[in-house]
Coordinates of C-alpha atoms in Angstrom, one line a residue:
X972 CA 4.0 12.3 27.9
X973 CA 4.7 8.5 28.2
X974 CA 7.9 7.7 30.1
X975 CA 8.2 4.4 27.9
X976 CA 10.6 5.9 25.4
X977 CA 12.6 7.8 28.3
X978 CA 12.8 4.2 30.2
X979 CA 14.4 2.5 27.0
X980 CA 16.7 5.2 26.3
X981 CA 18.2 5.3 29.9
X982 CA 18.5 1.3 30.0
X983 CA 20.8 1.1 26.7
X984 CA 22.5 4.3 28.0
X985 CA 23.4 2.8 31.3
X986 CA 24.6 -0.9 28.9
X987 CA 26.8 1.6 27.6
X988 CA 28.0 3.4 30.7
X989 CA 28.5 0.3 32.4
X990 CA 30.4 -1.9 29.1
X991 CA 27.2 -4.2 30.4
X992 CA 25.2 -5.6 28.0
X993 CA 23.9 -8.7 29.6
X994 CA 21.9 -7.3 32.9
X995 CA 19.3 -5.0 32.1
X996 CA 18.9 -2.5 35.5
X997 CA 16.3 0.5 35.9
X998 CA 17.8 2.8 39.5
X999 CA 20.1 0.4 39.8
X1000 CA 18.0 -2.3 40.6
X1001 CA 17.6 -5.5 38.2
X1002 CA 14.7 -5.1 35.8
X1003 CA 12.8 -7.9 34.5
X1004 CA 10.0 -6.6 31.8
X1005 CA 11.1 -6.8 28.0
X1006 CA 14.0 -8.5 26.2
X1007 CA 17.3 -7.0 25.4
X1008 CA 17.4 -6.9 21.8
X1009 CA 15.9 -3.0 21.1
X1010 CA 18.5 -2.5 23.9
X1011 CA 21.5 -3.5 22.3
X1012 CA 20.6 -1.7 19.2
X1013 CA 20.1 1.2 20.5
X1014 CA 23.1 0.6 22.7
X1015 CA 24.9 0.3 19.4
X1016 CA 24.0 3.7 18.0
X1017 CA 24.8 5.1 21.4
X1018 CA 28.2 3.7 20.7
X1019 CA 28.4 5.0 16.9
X1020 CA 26.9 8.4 17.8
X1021 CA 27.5 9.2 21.2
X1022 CA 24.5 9.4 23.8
X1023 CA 21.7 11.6 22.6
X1024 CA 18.1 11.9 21.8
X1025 CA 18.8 12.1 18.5
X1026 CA 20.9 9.1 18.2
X1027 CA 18.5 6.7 20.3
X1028 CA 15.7 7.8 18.0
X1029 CA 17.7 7.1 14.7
X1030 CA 18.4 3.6 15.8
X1031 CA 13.9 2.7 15.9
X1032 CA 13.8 5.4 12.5
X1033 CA 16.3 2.7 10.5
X1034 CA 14.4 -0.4 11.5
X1035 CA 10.9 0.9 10.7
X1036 CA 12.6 2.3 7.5
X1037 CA 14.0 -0.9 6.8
X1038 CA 10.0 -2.2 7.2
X1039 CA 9.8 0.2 4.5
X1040 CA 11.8 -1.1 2.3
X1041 CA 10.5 -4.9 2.9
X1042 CA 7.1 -3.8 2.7
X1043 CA 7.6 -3.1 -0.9
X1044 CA 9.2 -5.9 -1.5
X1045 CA 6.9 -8.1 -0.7
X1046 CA 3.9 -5.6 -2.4
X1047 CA 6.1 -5.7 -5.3
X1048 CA 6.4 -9.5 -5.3
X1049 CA 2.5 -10.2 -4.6
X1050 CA 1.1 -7.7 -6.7
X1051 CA 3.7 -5.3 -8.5
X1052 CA 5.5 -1.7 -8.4
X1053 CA 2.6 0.2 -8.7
X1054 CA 0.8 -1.6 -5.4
X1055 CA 4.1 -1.4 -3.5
X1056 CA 4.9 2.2 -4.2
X1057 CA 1.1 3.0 -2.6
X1058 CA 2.0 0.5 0.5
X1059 CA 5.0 2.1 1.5
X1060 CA 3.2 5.8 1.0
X1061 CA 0.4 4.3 3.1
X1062 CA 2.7 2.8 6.0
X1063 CA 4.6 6.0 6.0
X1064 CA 1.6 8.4 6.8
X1065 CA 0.0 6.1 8.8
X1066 CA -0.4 8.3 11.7
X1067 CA 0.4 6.1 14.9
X1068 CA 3.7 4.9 12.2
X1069 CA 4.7 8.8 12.6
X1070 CA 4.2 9.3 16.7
X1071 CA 6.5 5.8 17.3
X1072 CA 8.8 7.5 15.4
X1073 CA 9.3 10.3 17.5
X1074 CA 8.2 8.2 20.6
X1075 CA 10.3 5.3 20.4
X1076 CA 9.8 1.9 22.1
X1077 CA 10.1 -1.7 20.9
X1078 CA 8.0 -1.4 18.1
X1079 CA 9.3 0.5 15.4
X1080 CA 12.1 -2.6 15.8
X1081 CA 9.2 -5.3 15.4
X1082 CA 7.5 -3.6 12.8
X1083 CA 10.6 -3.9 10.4
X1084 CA 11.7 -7.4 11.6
X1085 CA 8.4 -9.4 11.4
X1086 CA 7.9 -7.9 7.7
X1087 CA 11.7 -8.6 6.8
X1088 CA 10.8 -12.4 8.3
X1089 CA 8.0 -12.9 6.3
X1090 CA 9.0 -12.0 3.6
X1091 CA 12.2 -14.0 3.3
X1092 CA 9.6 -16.8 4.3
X1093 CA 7.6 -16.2 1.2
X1094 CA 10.5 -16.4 -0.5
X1095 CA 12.1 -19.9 0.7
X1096 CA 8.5 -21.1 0.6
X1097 CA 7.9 -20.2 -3.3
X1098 CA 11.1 -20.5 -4.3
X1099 CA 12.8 -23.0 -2.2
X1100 CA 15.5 -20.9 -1.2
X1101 CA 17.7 -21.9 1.8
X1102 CA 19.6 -18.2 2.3
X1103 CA 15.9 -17.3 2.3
X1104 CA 14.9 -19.4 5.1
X1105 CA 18.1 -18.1 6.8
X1106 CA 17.0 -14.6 6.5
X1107 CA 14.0 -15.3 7.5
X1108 CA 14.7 -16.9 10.7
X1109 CA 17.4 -14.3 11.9
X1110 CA 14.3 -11.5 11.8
X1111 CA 12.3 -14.1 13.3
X1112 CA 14.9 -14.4 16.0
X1113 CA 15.3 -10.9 16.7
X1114 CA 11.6 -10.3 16.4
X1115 CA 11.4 -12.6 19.3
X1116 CA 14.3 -11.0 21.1
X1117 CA 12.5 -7.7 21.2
X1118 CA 8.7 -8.4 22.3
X1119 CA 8.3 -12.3 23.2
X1120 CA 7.1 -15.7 21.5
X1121 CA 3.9 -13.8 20.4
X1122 CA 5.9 -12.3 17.6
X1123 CA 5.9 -15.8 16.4
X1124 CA 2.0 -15.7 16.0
X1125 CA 2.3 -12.9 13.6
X1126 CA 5.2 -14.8 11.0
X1127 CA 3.6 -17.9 11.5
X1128 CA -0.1 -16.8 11.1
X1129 CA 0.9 -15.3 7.3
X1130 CA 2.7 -18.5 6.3
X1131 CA 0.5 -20.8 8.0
X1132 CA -2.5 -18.9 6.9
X1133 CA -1.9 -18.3 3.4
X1134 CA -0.4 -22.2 2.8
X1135 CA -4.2 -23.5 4.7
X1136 CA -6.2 -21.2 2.8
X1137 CA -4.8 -22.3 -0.4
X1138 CA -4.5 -25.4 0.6
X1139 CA -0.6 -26.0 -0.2
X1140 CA -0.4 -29.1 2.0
X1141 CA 3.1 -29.9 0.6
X1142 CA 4.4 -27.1 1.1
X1143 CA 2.7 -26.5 4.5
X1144 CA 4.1 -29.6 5.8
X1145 CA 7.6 -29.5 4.1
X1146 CA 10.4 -29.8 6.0
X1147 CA 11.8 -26.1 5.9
X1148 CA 9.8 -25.1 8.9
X1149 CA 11.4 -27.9 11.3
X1150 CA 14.6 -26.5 10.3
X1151 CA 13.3 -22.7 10.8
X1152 CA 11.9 -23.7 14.3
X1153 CA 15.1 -24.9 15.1
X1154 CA 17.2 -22.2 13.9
X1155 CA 15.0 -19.7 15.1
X1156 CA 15.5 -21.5 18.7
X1157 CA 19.3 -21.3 18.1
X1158 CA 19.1 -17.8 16.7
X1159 CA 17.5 -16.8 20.3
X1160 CA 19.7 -17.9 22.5
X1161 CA 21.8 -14.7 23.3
X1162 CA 18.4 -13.4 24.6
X1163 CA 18.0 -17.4 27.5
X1164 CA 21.4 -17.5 28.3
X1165 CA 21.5 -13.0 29.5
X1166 CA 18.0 -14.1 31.1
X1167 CA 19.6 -17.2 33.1
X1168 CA 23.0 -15.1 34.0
X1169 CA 20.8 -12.1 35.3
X1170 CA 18.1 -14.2 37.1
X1171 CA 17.9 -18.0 37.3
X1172 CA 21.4 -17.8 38.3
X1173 CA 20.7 -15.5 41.2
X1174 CA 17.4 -16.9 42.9
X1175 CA 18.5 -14.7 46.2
X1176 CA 17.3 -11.5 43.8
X1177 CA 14.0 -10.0 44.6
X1178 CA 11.9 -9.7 41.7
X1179 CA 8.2 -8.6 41.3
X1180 CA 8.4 -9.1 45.1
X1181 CA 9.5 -12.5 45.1
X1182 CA 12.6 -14.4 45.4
X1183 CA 13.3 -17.3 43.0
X1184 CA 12.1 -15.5 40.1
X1185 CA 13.1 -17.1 36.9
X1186 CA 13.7 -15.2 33.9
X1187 CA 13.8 -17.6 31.4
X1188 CA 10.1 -19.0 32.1
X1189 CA 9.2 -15.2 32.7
X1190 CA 10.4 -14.9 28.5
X1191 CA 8.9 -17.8 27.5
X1192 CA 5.6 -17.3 29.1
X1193 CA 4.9 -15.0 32.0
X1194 CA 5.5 -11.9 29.6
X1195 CA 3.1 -13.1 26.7
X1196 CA 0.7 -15.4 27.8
X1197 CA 0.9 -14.1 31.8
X1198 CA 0.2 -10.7 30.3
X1199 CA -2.7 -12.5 27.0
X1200 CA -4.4 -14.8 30.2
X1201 CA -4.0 -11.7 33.1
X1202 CA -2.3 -14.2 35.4
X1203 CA 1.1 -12.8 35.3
X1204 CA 3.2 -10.4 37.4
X1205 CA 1.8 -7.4 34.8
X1206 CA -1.8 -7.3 34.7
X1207 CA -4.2 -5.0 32.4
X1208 CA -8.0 -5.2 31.5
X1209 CA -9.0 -5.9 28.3
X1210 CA -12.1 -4.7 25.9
X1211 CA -12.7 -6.9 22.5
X1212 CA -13.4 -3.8 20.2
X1213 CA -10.3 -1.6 22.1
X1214 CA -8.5 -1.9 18.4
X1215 CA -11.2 -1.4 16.2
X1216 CA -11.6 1.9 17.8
X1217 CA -8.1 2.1 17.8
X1218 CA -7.5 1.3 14.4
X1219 CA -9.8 4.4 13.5
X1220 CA -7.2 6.8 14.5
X1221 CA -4.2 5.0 14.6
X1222 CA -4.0 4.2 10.7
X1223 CA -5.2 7.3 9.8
X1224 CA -5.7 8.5 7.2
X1225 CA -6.2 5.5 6.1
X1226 CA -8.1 4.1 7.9
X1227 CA -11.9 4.0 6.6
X1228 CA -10.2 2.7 3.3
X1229 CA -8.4 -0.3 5.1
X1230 CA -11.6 -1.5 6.2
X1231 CA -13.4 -1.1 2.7
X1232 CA -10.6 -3.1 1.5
X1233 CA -10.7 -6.1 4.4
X1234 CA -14.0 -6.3 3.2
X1235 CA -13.7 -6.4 -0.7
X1236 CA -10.9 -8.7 0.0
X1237 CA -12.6 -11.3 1.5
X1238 CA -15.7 -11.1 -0.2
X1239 CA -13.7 -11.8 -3.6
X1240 CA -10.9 -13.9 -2.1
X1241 CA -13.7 -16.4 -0.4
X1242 CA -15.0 -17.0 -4.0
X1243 CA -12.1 -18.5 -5.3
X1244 CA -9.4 -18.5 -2.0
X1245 CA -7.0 -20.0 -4.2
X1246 CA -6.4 -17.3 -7.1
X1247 CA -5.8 -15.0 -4.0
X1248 CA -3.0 -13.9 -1.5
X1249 CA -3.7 -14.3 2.0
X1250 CA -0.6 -13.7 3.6
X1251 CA -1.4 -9.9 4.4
X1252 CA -5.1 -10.5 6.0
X1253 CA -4.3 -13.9 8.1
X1254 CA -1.1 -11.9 9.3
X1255 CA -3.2 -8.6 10.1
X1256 CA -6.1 -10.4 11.6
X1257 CA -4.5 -13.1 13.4
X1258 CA -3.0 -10.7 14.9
X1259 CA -5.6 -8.3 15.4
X1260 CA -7.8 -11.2 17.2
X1261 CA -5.3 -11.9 19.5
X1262 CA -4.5 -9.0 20.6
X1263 CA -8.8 -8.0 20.7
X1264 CA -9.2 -11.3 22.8
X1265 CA -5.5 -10.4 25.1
X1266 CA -6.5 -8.6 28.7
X1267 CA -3.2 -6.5 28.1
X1268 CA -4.1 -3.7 25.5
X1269 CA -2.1 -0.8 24.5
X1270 CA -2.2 1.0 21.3
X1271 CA 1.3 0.6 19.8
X1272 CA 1.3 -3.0 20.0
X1273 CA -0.9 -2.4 16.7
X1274 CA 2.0 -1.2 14.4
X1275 CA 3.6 -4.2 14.2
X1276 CA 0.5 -5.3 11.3
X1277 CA 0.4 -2.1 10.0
X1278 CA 2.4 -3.8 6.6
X1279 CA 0.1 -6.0 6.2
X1280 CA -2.7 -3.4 6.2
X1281 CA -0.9 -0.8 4.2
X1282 CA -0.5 -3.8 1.6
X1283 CA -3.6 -4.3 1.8
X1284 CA -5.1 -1.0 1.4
X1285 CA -2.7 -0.2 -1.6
X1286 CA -4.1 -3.4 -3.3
X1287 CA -7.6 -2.2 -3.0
X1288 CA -6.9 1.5 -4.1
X1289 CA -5.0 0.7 -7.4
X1290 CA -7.2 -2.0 -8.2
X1291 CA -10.8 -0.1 -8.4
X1292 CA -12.4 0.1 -11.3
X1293 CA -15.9 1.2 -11.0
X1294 CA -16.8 4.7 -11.0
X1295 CA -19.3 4.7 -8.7
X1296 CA -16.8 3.3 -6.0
X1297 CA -14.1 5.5 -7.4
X1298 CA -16.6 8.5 -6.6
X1299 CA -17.1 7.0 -2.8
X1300 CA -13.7 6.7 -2.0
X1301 CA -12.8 10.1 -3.4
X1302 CA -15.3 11.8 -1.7
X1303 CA -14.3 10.2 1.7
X1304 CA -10.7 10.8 1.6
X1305 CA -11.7 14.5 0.8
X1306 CA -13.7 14.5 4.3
X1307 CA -11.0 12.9 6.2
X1308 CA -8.5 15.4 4.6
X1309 CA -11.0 18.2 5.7
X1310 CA -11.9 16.8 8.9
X1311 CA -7.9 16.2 9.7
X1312 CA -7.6 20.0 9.0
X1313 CA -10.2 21.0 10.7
X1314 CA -9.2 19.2 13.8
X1315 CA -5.8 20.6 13.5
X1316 CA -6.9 24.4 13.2
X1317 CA -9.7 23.6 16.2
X1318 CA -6.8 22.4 18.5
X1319 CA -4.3 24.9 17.5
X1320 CA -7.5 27.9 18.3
X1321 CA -8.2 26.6 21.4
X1322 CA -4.9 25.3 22.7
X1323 CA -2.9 28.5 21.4
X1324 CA 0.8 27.8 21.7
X1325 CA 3.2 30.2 23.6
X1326 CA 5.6 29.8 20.4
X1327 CA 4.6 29.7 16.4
X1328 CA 7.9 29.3 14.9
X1329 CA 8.3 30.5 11.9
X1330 CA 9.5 27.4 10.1
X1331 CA 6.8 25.9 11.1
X1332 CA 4.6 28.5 9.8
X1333 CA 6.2 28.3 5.9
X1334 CA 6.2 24.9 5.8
X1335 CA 2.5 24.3 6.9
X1336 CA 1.7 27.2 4.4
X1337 CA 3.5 26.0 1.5
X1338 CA 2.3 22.5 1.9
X1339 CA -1.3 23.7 2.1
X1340 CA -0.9 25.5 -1.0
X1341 CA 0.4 22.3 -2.7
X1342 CA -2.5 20.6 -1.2
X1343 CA -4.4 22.3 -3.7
X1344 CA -2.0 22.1 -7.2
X1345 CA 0.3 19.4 -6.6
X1346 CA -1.8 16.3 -6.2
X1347 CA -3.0 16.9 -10.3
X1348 CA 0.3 17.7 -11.2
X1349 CA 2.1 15.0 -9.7
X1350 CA -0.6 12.2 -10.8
X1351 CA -3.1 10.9 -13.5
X1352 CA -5.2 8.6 -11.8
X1353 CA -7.7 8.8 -9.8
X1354 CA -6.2 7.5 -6.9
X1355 CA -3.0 8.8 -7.3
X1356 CA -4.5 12.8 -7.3
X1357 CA -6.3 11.4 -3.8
X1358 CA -3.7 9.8 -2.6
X1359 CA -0.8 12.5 -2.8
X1360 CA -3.6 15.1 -1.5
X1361 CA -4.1 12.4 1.6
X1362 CA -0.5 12.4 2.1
X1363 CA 0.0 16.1 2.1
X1364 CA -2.6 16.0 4.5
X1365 CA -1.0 13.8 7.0
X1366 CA 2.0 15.8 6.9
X1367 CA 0.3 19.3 7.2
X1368 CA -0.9 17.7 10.7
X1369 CA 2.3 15.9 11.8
X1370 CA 4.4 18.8 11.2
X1371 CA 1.9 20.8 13.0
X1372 CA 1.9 18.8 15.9
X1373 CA 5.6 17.8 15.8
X1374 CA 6.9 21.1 15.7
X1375 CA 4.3 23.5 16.9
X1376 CA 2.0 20.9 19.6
X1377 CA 4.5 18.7 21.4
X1378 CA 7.1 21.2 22.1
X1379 CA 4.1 23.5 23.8
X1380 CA 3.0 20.8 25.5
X1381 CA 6.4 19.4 26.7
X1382 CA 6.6 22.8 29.3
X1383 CA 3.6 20.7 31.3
X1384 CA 5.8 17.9 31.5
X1385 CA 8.0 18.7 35.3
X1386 CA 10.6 16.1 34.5
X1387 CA 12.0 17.5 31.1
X1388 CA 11.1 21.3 32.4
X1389 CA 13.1 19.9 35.8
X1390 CA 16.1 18.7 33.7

């Protein structure tokens, strides 16, 4: 299982320990990587709740929850409650959404706070709102303080994208966003000044197996575009269609629908780009491009667009009309639903767990019963008896593999069997 999660956990726990929350150490030894800010949350519910699993995995379960909740605010605002109610659904089930719950790193954090940013954006934009702009560049702040400038690209690239498209000059080129890169450069502060205590104060310290390492230009660019360029301290290798394939099983099991609805979004939005939104697809796929064309790839760093796309998706499934697309799309989320299960009872037959328990057992039963009455009980429309027979899907798996797979697989892992 991947020690990322494990590694996090033990650095706020040792902030804690210590009653020091401006050095970051791994062994005992100073640890230059990621910035503090999922730290000192984390550190926070340590405090609140004592040191525990649970408590460290509560801490990324409120912010993505809170990415949630701005997710349908801003559906509701671009579209209305009908579209945000299906984007929140969507987010929720979105299968690599799920796993960073239980496997928490930085992202579940960035995931809430670049949503909550850009949608307090929106809202100064359109309505000229200063508290707005405030908002806005807080999240921004703390989006930055928990994964780089490169979180940047992702606000920036709805606003910007959405203002050029439309071809809002005036607003593009008001004088709200010299204030926001200001405050935002204010707002991060906390994040330079730990950096210069715990390194650029202490040149003598050997770091990446150097001396002199400095950790503010590390922030500011060795950890983004060191890592985007593959001339930093961290290298990787990168392949252009690594999130496409990605994306496949990742956003499950939504994922065939998001890209029907990139598609159908574009088509119709290119036609008249000014009746339409863009703030969801120049987020996502600004994004997306960056991080196809980066030579540091890893899977999670997807989630953080996964708003964008469940807004997107929930858009294009409450808005189709025709019946022949209405039959395609029904008839595809029934073979994901089948293929899901199918997959499931393959890898439960072959892997064969030491341990069924038995609440394990009723709830995958009862929930497979519903899978076949609720979903007409619960809705009327089309989409709405598809999507609630997706989503019992999606949990059928997850609480399969939550319950039943990890903790069988967890006995091959020496260091938790060890401890």
């Amino acid at each position: 299982m991947n020690p990322d999660a494990t590694l996090y956990a033990t650095i706020a726990k040792t902030m804690v320990l210590r009653n020091d929350y401006s050095n970051i150490y791994v062994r005992g030894t100073d640890w230059l990587d990621k910035p503090h800010f999922p730290f000192w949350v984390a550190a926070v519910f340590f405090k609140i709740f004592g040191i525990s699993d649970w408590a460290y995995k509560l801490s990324g379960i409120v912010f993505m929850l809170m990415g949630a909740a701005y997710t349908w605010l801003f559906a509701k605002s671009l579209y209305n409650k009908q579209v945000a109610v299906w984007a929140v659904l969507v987010l929720l089930t979105s299968q690599h959404i799920i796993l960073s719950n239980n496997d928490v790193r930085a992202e579940p954090y960035l995931t809430g706070l670049i949503i909550a940013a850009v949608y307090h954006y929106y809202k100064a934009d359109v309505r000229n709102n200063s508290w707005h702009l405030l908002a806005g560049c807080i999240f921004a702040a703390c989006a930055v303080m928990t994964k780089g400038m490169f979180a940047l690209i992702t606000i920036g690239g709805a606003i910007v994208g959405h203002l050029i498209i439309t071809r809002e000059w005036k607003r593009l080129f008001h004088w709200r966003w010299l204030v926001a890169m200001v405050l935002v450069s204010l707002f991060i502060l906390p994040e330079v000044y730990t950096l210069y205590l715990q390194f650029d104060a202490h040149p003598e310290k050997l770091v990446f197996g150097h001396k002199g390492v400095s950790g503010i230009k590390f922030f500011f660019w060795d950890s983004q575009f060191g890592r985007f360029f593959n001339t930093g301290p961290i290298k990787g290798s990168g392949d252009p269609l690594f999130f496409v394939h990605t994306t496949l099983w990742a956003f499950l099991p939504w994922s065939l629908l998001l890209f029907a609805a990139i598609f159908q979004y574009i088509k119709k939005g290119i036609r008249v780009p000014r009746m339409h939104e863009w703030y969801n697809l120049c987020g996502a796929m600004i994004t997306f491009l960056m991080f196809s064309a980066s030579k540091f790839q890893l899977p999670h760093y997807l989630n953080i667009v996964f708003p964008f796309f469940a807004i997107l998706t929930a858009q294009y499934i409450c808005n189709i009309k025709a019946v022949k697309t209405i039959n395609v799309v029904r008839t595809t989320q029934i073979a994901v639903i089948a293929l899901l299960l199918a997959i499931t009872a393959v890898l439960h037959y072959f892997f064969r767990p030491g341990v069924f328990p038995i609440p394990a057992g009723v709830i995958i039963t009862v929930l497979i019963i519903l899978l076949f009455a609720l979903p007409r009980w619960l809705g009327t429309q089309w989409y709405e008896i598809t999507g609630f027979a997706t989503i019992l899907a999606a949990c059928i798996v997850n609480i399969y593999l939550n319950l039943v797979f990890y903790p069988a697989l967890l006995k091959y892992q020496a260091g938790s069997e060890a401890a």
